[in-house]
């Protein structure tokens, strides 16, 4: 291994080295330690283990805490308690630590807690679908990792009690993702609101027990909130009103599949959140053309708008001819009343558009899509056919569907 890296070695090749080549600059062992560590920093955990076998110098260098500051162990089935505790110990003194053990099936609750106790400078933790994560683990994070800023516990079997323990200790939290943690209720949002005033992003997608009371408490107590993901949560006009009143700096709002969302509620939201960058109202069956008018007249900086399976028609798309739009992505897939004329109106009214979703807009003619793609080459028109063509091109068979 050492000979592989050192071009000074006589075994690197059979040909004589060119005298003009300054080989001393390519000797890894002669590099300044700071530079050598910088090179090693590009290696993952597995490769660091390999290079540590090269020599004593490489072994000592590979154990530098800065190299073990970011541990990306997601989906590594060979990572068990012993391995986890050992590798977290290597970087235990490094500040700004990152640990990702998502979907690591062979870690136990005991092993994860031991590792967390060593990671007092951890700032980012991802444990998505990790069976070792329990309420006790979340409480340990709150006690041992009080510098934590980013946590993702999606798909973990935890309860409000664990989230409360986490938030009480990690008061510096800025981003918390709790998607598909089906046991969580409004109590978890209360815990965030009461203990984490610096929170900027929170996601509780597919948690149907998170309702108005929790959302209202959250947005009222967390003035720095910029990103809110409430996909499939059961909120009503009360939560929409609070979002409008207290989230003036909101940039990303995801209200997908909030079945009770109406045009009036959309008006409340966009009237208060004028600086939205991304708004997702997909699968909100009561959202109609009226909402589109509200959105375009209030959110001039909007770059991404998603209205999949909403009641949008050509009449609603006429709003693009009346309002200046900076949209880069618009998705109106499954809006089956949209026709060729509506698509043309959108393309004329959105000079910055890069992506237009039209999947299963069955009244949009495929021949028209091909013509518009040539007329507006900067825009990808996403239909079933164009998506299949793109997949074939990526696979190396660009002419497959033409046969």
XYZ file of C-alpha atoms in Angstrom:
403
model
C 0.000 0.000 0.000
C 2.777 2.396 0.911
C 4.520 1.705 -2.395
C 1.291 2.424 -4.213
C 1.154 5.937 -2.805
C 4.876 6.743 -2.948
C 6.025 7.319 -6.478
C 9.652 7.255 -5.215
C 9.462 3.504 -4.852
C 11.417 1.488 -7.404
C 8.508 -0.942 -7.595
C 6.019 1.590 -8.891
C 6.772 0.671 -12.500
C 9.309 -0.873 -14.779
C 10.115 2.269 -16.736
C 12.768 4.699 -15.534
C 11.348 7.921 -14.118
C 11.630 11.081 -16.116
C 14.368 13.315 -14.664
C 12.085 16.339 -15.080
C 9.521 14.834 -12.713
C 9.872 16.121 -9.162
C 8.924 12.888 -7.443
C 9.662 14.137 -3.943
C 6.482 16.178 -4.118
C 4.499 12.984 -4.663
C 5.801 11.089 -1.659
C 2.816 10.880 0.678
C 5.049 10.414 3.710
C 6.867 13.682 3.060
C 3.714 15.774 3.035
C 3.178 18.182 5.932
C 0.922 16.586 8.511
C -1.863 19.112 7.951
C -1.863 18.386 4.223
C -1.716 14.627 4.790
C -4.728 14.813 7.117
C -6.560 16.857 4.524
C -5.988 14.061 1.992
C -7.165 11.421 4.454
C -10.281 13.464 5.221
C -11.710 12.439 1.847
C -11.802 8.778 2.891
C -14.777 7.086 4.488
C -14.646 4.981 7.639
C -13.881 1.728 5.829
C -10.993 3.210 3.854
C -9.540 4.889 6.937
C -9.341 1.467 8.503
C -7.465 0.166 5.490
C -4.890 2.954 5.299
C -4.175 2.574 9.014
C -2.532 -0.777 8.126
C 0.082 0.800 5.835
C 2.612 1.976 8.418
C 2.940 3.361 11.913
C 2.852 6.926 10.562
C -0.319 6.228 8.606
C -1.840 4.419 11.573
C -1.254 7.336 13.927
C -2.490 9.800 11.323
C -5.628 7.782 10.629
C -6.539 7.991 14.325
C -6.566 11.796 14.317
C -9.901 12.855 15.901
C -10.639 15.301 13.083
C -10.941 12.384 10.631
C -13.608 10.716 12.749
C -15.669 13.837 13.267
C -18.178 12.867 10.561
C -19.252 9.234 10.816
C -21.525 8.227 7.941
C -22.494 4.653 8.808
C -25.951 4.520 7.238
C -27.129 1.036 6.188
C -23.855 -0.638 7.209
C -24.991 -3.997 8.502
C -21.532 -4.903 9.835
C -21.686 -2.026 12.308
C -22.556 -3.473 15.715
C -22.240 -2.105 19.240
C -18.512 -2.836 19.488
C -17.679 -1.113 16.201
C -19.894 1.878 16.949
C -18.412 2.493 20.391
C -14.874 2.167 19.038
C -15.242 4.554 16.091
C -17.158 7.173 18.075
C -14.384 7.078 20.660
C -11.828 8.020 17.972
C -13.601 11.299 17.285
C -14.984 11.953 20.738
C -12.808 15.053 21.273
C -13.576 16.632 17.867
C -16.030 19.508 17.826
C -18.906 19.711 15.368
C -19.391 15.948 15.199
C -21.806 14.212 12.810
C -23.185 10.695 13.308
C -25.456 8.812 10.910
C -26.520 5.298 11.901
C -29.739 5.213 9.904
C -30.988 1.682 9.204
C -28.113 0.048 11.101
C -29.945 -3.087 12.172
C -27.252 -4.615 14.389
C -26.945 -1.790 16.903
C -28.723 -2.166 20.237
C -30.122 0.427 22.593
C -27.236 -0.184 25.004
C -24.583 0.248 22.313
C -26.114 3.447 20.966
C -26.352 4.965 24.442
C -22.670 4.164 25.124
C -21.706 5.797 21.835
C -23.780 8.900 22.574
C -22.161 9.283 25.959
C -18.815 9.641 24.174
C -20.099 12.184 21.653
C -20.568 15.267 23.784
C -19.604 17.580 20.918
C -22.071 16.044 18.465
C -24.103 18.600 16.500
C -25.859 16.393 13.932
C -27.483 12.990 14.403
C -29.470 10.851 11.972
C -31.040 7.615 13.214
C -33.719 7.036 10.580
C -35.348 3.608 10.982
C -32.729 2.516 13.482
C -34.252 -0.161 15.756
C -31.920 0.802 18.608
C -33.597 4.182 19.068
C -35.877 4.349 22.095
C -37.147 7.006 24.468
C -34.121 6.270 26.659
C -31.805 7.054 23.745
C -33.502 10.369 23.080
C -33.243 11.275 26.750
C -29.535 10.367 26.673
C -29.044 12.660 23.683
C -30.591 15.470 25.707
C -28.279 14.783 28.624
C -25.007 14.064 26.791
C -25.190 16.022 23.527
C -26.342 19.466 24.519
C -24.683 21.116 21.499
C -26.947 19.211 19.140
C -28.452 21.267 16.300
C -29.806 18.773 13.753
C -31.682 15.557 14.589
C -33.577 13.123 12.353
C -35.527 10.384 14.140
C -37.903 9.512 11.292
C -39.486 6.051 11.341
C -38.316 5.384 14.901
C -40.522 3.859 17.583
C -40.440 6.701 20.050
C -43.079 8.518 22.048
C -43.732 12.030 23.308
C -41.775 11.202 26.466
C -38.557 10.633 24.495
C -38.989 13.792 22.426
C -39.547 15.769 25.604
C -36.281 14.438 27.079
C -34.460 15.296 23.853
C -35.770 18.862 23.692
C -35.205 19.634 27.358
C -31.473 18.998 26.939
C -30.893 20.104 23.349
C -32.080 23.675 23.596
C -29.864 24.687 20.632
C -31.825 22.550 18.179
C -32.308 24.188 14.781
C -33.711 21.314 12.735
C -35.810 18.379 13.904
C -37.287 15.714 11.604
C -39.836 13.292 13.056
C -41.550 11.898 9.954
C -43.698 8.779 10.331
C -43.247 8.488 14.081
C -46.838 7.426 14.460
C -46.980 7.484 18.250
C -46.163 11.179 18.478
C -48.897 13.664 19.329
C -49.198 17.391 19.941
C -47.221 16.870 23.154
C -44.051 16.495 21.076
C -44.684 19.829 19.374
C -45.343 21.390 22.785
C -41.940 20.106 23.940
C -40.199 21.660 20.932
C -42.030 24.947 21.363
C -41.264 25.237 25.066
C -37.591 24.247 24.951
C -36.143 24.998 21.496
C -36.557 28.699 20.672
C -33.863 28.511 17.947
C -35.690 25.904 15.883
C -35.737 26.830 12.174
C -37.022 23.662 10.547
C -39.392 20.976 11.750
C -40.989 18.068 9.910
C -43.754 15.826 11.241
C -44.941 14.259 8.000
C -47.525 11.473 8.179
C -48.104 12.032 11.895
C -51.882 12.285 11.950
C -51.944 12.878 15.716
C -50.175 16.233 15.321
C -53.077 18.649 15.152
C -53.937 22.330 15.468
C -53.029 22.765 19.127
C -49.444 21.578 18.640
C -48.897 23.520 15.425
C -50.306 26.723 16.932
C -48.070 26.435 20.009
C -45.043 25.735 17.823
C -45.386 28.676 15.429
C -46.306 31.066 18.229
C -43.242 30.287 20.365
C -40.645 29.757 17.630
C -40.151 33.071 15.801
C -37.157 31.800 13.784
C -39.152 29.017 12.118
C -38.488 28.995 8.359
C -39.394 25.475 7.237
C -42.530 23.610 8.273
C -43.479 20.198 6.871
C -46.999 19.076 7.853
C -47.692 16.516 5.125
C -50.823 14.514 6.051
C -51.326 16.292 9.376
C -54.898 17.118 10.359
C -54.828 20.893 10.623
C -57.735 23.295 10.221
C -58.221 27.017 9.682
C -57.012 27.688 13.236
C -53.505 26.437 12.437
C -53.526 28.228 9.070
C -54.354 31.505 10.809
C -51.510 31.050 13.312
C -49.031 30.233 10.527
C -50.095 33.421 8.766
C -49.747 35.545 11.902
C -46.509 34.207 13.360
C -44.460 32.845 10.437
C -43.671 35.985 8.507
C -40.238 34.638 7.520
C -41.459 31.208 6.428
C -39.621 30.045 3.285
C -40.750 26.416 2.873
C -44.264 25.246 3.734
C -45.457 21.721 3.003
C -49.184 21.159 3.526
C -49.615 18.121 1.289
C -52.658 15.971 1.896
C -54.120 18.279 4.510
C -57.600 17.274 3.476
C -59.419 20.109 5.234
C -57.380 22.849 3.554
C -59.602 25.276 1.623
C -59.110 28.306 -0.600
C -59.854 30.601 2.341
C -57.174 28.921 4.432
C -54.675 29.243 1.580
C -55.453 32.954 1.401
C -54.730 33.326 5.123
C -51.396 31.543 4.750
C -50.054 33.351 1.688
C -51.251 36.745 2.907
C -49.062 36.381 5.992
C -46.182 34.365 4.499
C -45.295 36.605 1.582
C -41.688 35.451 1.347
C -42.376 31.791 0.658
C -39.814 30.093 -1.543
C -41.543 26.714 -1.817
C -45.215 25.910 -1.248
C -46.625 22.403 -1.548
C -50.419 21.994 -1.576
C -50.529 18.691 -3.456
C -53.421 16.305 -2.764
C -55.446 19.045 -1.058
C -58.708 18.222 -2.802
C -60.477 21.481 -1.860
C -57.814 23.745 -3.341
C -59.056 25.316 -6.582
C -58.254 28.016 -9.111
C -59.097 30.612 -6.463
C -56.052 29.567 -4.424
C -53.779 29.944 -7.431
C -54.876 33.563 -7.799
C -54.211 34.173 -4.087
C -50.757 32.611 -4.300
C -49.553 34.505 -7.354
C -50.864 37.853 -6.119
C -49.183 37.548 -2.690
C -45.989 35.481 -3.089
C -43.802 37.278 -5.616
C -40.628 35.431 -4.587
C -42.074 31.917 -4.900
C -39.778 29.550 -6.827
C -41.496 26.203 -6.324
C -45.259 25.522 -6.358
C -46.757 22.038 -6.166
C -50.476 21.545 -6.869
C -50.644 17.856 -7.757
C -54.227 16.530 -7.886
C -55.771 19.884 -6.966
C -58.802 21.337 -8.758
C -56.800 23.506 -11.136
C -58.133 24.338 -14.607
C -57.155 26.542 -17.547
C -59.169 29.357 -15.977
C -56.953 29.289 -12.904
C -53.778 29.166 -14.985
C -54.829 32.452 -16.578
C -53.488 34.044 -13.382
C -50.004 33.595 -14.842
C -50.908 36.121 -17.543
C -51.861 38.697 -14.898
C -49.043 38.317 -12.353
C -45.293 38.411 -12.795
C -43.938 35.033 -11.646
C -40.426 33.930 -10.672
C -41.425 30.278 -10.525
C -38.765 27.756 -11.492
C -40.783 24.615 -10.719
C -44.534 24.126 -11.101
C -46.243 20.765 -10.757
C -49.895 20.467 -11.796
C -49.821 16.727 -12.453
C -53.169 14.920 -12.232
C -55.069 18.176 -12.746
C -57.215 16.614 -15.421
C -59.039 19.771 -16.497
C -55.828 21.377 -17.757
C -55.509 21.512 -21.553
C -52.943 22.615 -24.123
C -54.058 26.231 -23.777
C -53.414 26.254 -20.038
C -49.898 24.904 -20.533
C -49.150 27.580 -23.125
C -50.374 30.276 -20.726
C -48.033 29.016 -17.999
C -45.014 28.926 -20.294
C -45.654 32.460 -21.521
C -46.104 33.825 -17.997
C -43.121 32.105 -16.322
C -39.871 33.292 -17.926
C -37.721 31.523 -15.292
C -39.518 28.177 -15.374
C -37.295 25.078 -15.561
C -39.719 22.234 -14.755
C -43.444 21.857 -15.444
C -45.145 18.723 -14.102
C -47.956 17.488 -16.361
C -48.135 13.768 -15.523
C -51.652 12.442 -16.203
C -52.961 15.783 -17.423
C -54.834 13.723 -19.978
C -56.233 16.651 -21.965
C -52.723 17.850 -22.787
C -51.773 16.464 -26.191
C -48.406 14.696 -26.402
C -47.756 16.285 -29.780
C -48.262 19.709 -28.201
C -45.772 18.774 -25.466
C -43.159 17.918 -28.100
C -43.714 21.215 -29.921
C -43.546 23.249 -26.701
C -40.386 21.424 -25.638
C -38.720 22.680 -28.797
C -40.149 26.172 -28.377
C -39.092 26.364 -24.700
C -35.918 24.247 -24.504
C -35.070 25.562 -21.028
C -38.200 23.906 -19.575
C -38.570 20.180 -18.945
C -42.209 19.232 -19.522
C -42.795 16.202 -17.321
C -45.319 13.739 -18.724
C -45.434 9.952 -18.590
C -43.771 9.803 -22.009
C -41.058 12.412 -21.384
C -40.181 10.789 -18.059
C -39.862 7.396 -19.764
C -37.668 8.946 -22.452
C -35.425 10.486 -19.812
C -35.087 7.169 -18.002
C -34.117 5.442 -21.246
C -31.512 8.113 -21.982
C -29.990 7.712 -18.513
C -29.884 3.954 -19.033
C -28.051 4.415 -22.335
C -30.973 3.541 -24.633
C -32.131 6.913 -26.001
C -33.945 5.390 -29.000
C -35.663 2.543 -27.161
C -39.154 4.082 -27.185
C -38.853 5.125 -30.836
C -38.605 1.544 -32.028
